[in-house]
mmCIF file of C-alpha atoms in Angstrom:
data_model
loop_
_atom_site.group_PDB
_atom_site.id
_atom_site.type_symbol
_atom_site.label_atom_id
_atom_site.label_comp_id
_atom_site.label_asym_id
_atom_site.label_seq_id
_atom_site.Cartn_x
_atom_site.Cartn_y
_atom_site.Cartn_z
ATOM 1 C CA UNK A 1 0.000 0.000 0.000
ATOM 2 C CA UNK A 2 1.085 3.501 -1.312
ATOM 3 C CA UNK A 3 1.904 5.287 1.974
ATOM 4 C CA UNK A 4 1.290 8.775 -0.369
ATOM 5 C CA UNK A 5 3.055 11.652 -1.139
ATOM 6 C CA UNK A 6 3.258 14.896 1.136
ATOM 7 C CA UNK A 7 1.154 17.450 -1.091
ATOM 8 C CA UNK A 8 2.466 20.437 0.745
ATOM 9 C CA UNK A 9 6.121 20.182 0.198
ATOM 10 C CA UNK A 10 5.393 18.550 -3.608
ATOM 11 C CA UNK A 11 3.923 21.572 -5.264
ATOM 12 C CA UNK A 12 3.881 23.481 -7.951
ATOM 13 C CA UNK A 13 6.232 26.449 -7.676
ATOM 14 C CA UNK A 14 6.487 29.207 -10.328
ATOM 15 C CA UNK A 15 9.983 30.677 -9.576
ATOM 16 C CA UNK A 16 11.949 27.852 -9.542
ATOM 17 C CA UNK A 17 14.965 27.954 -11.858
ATOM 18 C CA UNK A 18 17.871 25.391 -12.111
ATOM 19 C CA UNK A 19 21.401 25.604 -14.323
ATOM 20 C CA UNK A 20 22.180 22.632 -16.489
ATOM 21 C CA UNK A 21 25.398 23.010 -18.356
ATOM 22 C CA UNK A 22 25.645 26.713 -18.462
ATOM 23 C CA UNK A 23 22.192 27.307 -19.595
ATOM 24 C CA UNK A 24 19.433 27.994 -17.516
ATOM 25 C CA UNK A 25 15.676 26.645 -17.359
ATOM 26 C CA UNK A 26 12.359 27.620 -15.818
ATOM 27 C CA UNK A 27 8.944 27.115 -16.054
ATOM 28 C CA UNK A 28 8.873 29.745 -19.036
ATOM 29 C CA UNK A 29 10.773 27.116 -20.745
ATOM 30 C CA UNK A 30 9.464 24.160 -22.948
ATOM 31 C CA UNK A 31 10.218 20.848 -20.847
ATOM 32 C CA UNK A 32 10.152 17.490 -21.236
ATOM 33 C CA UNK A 33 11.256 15.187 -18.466
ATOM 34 C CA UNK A 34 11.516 11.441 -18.456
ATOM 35 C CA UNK A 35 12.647 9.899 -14.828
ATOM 36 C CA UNK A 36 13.634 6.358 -14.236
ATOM 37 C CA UNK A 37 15.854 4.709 -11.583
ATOM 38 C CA UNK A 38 17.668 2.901 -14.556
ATOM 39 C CA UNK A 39 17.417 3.780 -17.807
ATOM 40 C CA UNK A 40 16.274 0.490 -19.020
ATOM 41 C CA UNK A 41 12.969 -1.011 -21.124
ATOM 42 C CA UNK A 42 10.784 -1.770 -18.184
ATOM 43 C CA UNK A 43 10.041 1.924 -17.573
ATOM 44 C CA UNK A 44 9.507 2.576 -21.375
ATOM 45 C CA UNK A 45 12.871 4.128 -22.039
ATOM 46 C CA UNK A 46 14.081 2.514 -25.414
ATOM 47 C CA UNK A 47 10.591 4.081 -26.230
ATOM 48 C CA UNK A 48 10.893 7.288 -25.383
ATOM 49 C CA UNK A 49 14.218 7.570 -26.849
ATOM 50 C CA UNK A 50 12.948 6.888 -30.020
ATOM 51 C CA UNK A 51 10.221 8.978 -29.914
ATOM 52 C CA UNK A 52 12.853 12.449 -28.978
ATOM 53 C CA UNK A 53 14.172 12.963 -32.838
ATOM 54 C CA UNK A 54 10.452 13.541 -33.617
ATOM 55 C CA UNK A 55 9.649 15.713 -30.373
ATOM 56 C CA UNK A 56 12.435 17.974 -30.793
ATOM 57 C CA UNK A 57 12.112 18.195 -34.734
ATOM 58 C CA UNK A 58 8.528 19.267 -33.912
ATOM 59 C CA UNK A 59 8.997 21.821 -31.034
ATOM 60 C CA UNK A 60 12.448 23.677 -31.830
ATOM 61 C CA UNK A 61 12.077 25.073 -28.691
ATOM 62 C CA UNK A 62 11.616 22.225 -26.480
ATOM 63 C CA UNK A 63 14.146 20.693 -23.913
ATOM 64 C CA UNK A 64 14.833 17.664 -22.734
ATOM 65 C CA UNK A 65 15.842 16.680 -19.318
ATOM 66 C CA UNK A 66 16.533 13.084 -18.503
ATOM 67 C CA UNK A 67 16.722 11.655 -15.047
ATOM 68 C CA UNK A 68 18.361 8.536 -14.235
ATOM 69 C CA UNK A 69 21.132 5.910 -12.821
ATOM 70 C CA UNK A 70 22.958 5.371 -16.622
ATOM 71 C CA UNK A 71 25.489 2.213 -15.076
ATOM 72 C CA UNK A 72 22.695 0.332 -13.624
ATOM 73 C CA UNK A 73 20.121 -2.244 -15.258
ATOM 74 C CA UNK A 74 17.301 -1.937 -13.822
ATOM 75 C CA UNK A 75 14.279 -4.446 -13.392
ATOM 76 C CA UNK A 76 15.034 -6.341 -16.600
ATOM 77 C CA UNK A 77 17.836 -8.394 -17.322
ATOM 78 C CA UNK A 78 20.972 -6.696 -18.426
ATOM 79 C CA UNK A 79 21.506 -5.754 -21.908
ATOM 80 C CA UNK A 80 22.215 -8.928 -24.369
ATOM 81 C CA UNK A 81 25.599 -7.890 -25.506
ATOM 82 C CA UNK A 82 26.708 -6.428 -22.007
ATOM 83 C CA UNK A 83 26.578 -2.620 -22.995
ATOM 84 C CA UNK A 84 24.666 -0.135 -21.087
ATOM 85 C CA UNK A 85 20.897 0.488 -22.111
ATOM 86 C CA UNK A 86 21.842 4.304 -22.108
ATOM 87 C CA UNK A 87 24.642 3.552 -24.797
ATOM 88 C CA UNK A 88 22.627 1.483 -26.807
ATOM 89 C CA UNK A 89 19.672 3.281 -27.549
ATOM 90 C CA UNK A 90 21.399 6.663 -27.658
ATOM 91 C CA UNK A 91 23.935 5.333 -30.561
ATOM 92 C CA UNK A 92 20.623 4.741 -32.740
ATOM 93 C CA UNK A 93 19.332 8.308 -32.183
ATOM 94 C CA UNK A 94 22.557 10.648 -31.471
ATOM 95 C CA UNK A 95 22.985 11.858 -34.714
ATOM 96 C CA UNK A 96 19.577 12.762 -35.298
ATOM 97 C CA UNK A 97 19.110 14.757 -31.870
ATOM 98 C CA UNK A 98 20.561 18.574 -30.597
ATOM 99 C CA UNK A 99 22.762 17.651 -27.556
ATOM 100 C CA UNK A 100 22.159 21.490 -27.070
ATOM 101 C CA UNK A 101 18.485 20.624 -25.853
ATOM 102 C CA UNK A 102 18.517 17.523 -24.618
ATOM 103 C CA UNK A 103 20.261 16.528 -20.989
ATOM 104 C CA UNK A 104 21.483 13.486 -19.222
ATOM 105 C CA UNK A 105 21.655 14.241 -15.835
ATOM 106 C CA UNK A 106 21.948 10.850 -14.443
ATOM 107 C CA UNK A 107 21.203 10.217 -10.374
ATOM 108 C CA UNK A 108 20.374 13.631 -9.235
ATOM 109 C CA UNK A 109 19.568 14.565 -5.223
ATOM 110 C CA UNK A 110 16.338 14.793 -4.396
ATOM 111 C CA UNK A 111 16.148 18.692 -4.315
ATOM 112 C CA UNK A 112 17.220 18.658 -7.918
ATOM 113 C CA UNK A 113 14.736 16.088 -8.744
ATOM 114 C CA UNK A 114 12.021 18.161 -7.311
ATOM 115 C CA UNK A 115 13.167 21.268 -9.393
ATOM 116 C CA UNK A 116 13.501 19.384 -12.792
ATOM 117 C CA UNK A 117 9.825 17.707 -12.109
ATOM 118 C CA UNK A 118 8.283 21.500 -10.569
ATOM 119 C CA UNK A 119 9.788 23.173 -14.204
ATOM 120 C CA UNK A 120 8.646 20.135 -16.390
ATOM 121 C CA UNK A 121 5.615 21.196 -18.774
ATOM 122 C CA UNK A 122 5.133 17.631 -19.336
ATOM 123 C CA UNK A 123 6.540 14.729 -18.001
ATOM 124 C CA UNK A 124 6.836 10.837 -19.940
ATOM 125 C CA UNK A 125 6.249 8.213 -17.653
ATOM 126 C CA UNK A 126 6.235 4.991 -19.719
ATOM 127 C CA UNK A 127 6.123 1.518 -17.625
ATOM 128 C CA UNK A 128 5.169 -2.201 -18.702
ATOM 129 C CA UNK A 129 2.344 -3.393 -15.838
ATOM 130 C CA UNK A 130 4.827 -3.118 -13.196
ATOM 131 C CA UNK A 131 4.861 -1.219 -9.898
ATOM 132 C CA UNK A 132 4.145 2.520 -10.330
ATOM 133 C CA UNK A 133 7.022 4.681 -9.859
ATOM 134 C CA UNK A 134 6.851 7.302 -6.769
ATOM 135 C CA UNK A 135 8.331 9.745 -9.591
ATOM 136 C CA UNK A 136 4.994 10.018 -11.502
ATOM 137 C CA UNK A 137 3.137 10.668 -8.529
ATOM 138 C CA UNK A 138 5.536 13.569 -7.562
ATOM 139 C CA UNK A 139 5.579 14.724 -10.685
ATOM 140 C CA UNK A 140 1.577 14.896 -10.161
ATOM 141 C CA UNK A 141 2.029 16.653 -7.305
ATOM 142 C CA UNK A 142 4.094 19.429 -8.591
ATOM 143 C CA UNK A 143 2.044 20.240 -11.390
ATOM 144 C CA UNK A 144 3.668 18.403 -14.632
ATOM 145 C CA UNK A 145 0.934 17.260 -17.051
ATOM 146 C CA UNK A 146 2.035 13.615 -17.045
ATOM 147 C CA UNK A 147 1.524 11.789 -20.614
ATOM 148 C CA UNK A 148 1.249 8.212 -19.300
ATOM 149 C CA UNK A 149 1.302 4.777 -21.074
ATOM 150 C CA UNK A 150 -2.062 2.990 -21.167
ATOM 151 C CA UNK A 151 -0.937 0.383 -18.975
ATOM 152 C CA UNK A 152 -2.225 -1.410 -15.155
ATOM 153 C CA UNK A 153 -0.490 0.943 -12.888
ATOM 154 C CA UNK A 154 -0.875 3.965 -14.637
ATOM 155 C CA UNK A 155 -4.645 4.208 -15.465
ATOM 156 C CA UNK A 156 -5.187 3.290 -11.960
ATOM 157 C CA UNK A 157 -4.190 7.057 -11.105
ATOM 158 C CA UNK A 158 -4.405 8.783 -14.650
ATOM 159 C CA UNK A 159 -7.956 9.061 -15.820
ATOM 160 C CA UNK A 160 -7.358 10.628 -19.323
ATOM 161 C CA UNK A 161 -8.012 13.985 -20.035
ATOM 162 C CA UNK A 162 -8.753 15.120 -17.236
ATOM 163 C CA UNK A 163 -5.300 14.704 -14.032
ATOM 164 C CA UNK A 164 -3.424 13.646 -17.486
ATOM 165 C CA UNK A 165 -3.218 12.295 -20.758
ATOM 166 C CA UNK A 166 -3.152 8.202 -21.733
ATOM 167 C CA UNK A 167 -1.045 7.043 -24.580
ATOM 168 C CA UNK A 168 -0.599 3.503 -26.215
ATOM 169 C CA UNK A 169 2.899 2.336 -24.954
ATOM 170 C CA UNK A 170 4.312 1.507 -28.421
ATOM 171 C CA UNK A 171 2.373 3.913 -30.275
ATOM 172 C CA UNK A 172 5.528 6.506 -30.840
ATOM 173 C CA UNK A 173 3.711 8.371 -32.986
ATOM 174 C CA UNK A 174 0.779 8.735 -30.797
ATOM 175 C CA UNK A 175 3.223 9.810 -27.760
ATOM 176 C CA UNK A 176 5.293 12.721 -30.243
ATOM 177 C CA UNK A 177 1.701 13.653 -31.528
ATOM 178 C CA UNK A 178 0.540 14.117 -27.910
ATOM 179 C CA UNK A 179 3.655 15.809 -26.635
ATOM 180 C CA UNK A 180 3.521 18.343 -29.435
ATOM 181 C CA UNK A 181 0.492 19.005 -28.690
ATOM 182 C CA UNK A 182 0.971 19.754 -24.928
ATOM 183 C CA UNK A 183 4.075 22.100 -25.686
#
């Protein structure tokens, strides 16, 4: 059982501002964050990652901040040839993404965490039926419009449309349409 999520210090906050390699974001700013302990399949992320040539070709503007442990595995098994899942699904995208707008921040402190999810405009949370991630919850909490994947755990909080928006996990299209729209 969820034991919740404290509501009064996880809140929206207008004037936050944080400084990721020398450039500095707010809530004026275009966001997109996607958080996972490891940055591995079970929480959606060789998805997403092939979804972010078509978000940023579509918003120009838009950044992309990207939370999560990039040594560890995760849930799953390790990758099949040993590599990291980072490495792996990055090398099929790098060339067709603007380092300049996208960030890897790897394991941040929880203060930090707080500040990415409290300047997110919208917030990827894709998970196989699995246990729901405290991160999508928080990022609830502070006020990110969380585009979820239509699976178990997440329709069990996201009703779509109206405390966030439902997407069809391997639909990539479906999830850059839907982030477009949103920024």
């Amino acid at each position: 059982i969820h034991d919740g999520i404290d509501t009064d210090f996880l809140k929206p906050l207008d004037d936050i501002e944080i400084k990721i390699r020398n450039k500095r974001l707010s809530k004026k700013d275009k966001i997109v964050t996607y958080v996972s302990r490891a940055l591995d399949p079970y929480r959606g992320f060789h998805i997403f990652m092939e979804t972010l040539p078509a978000i940023l070709k579509n918003n120009p503007d838009a950044y992309v901040i990207i939370v999560g442990d990039e040594t560890k595995t995760g849930y799953g098994a390790p990758h099949p040839d040993g590599i990291r899942y980072k490495d792996y699904y990055f090398s099929k995208i790098k060339d067709k993404i603007d380092m300049e707008r996208v960030f890897f921040v790897g394991r941040v402190s929880y203060d930090i965490f707080m500040k990415i999810i409290q300047i997110s405009t919208t917030h990827i949370y894709l998970t196989y039926p699995f246990v729901l991630s405290w991160s999508m919850l928080e990022a609830m909490s502070c006020g990110a419009l969380v585009i979820g994947s239509n699976t178990g755990p997440v329709t069990e909080v996201i009703k779509h449309n109206k405390n966030g928006l439902i997407v069809n996990f391997f639909d990539k299209g479906q999830i850059v349409e839907t982030v477009t729209k949103v920024l």
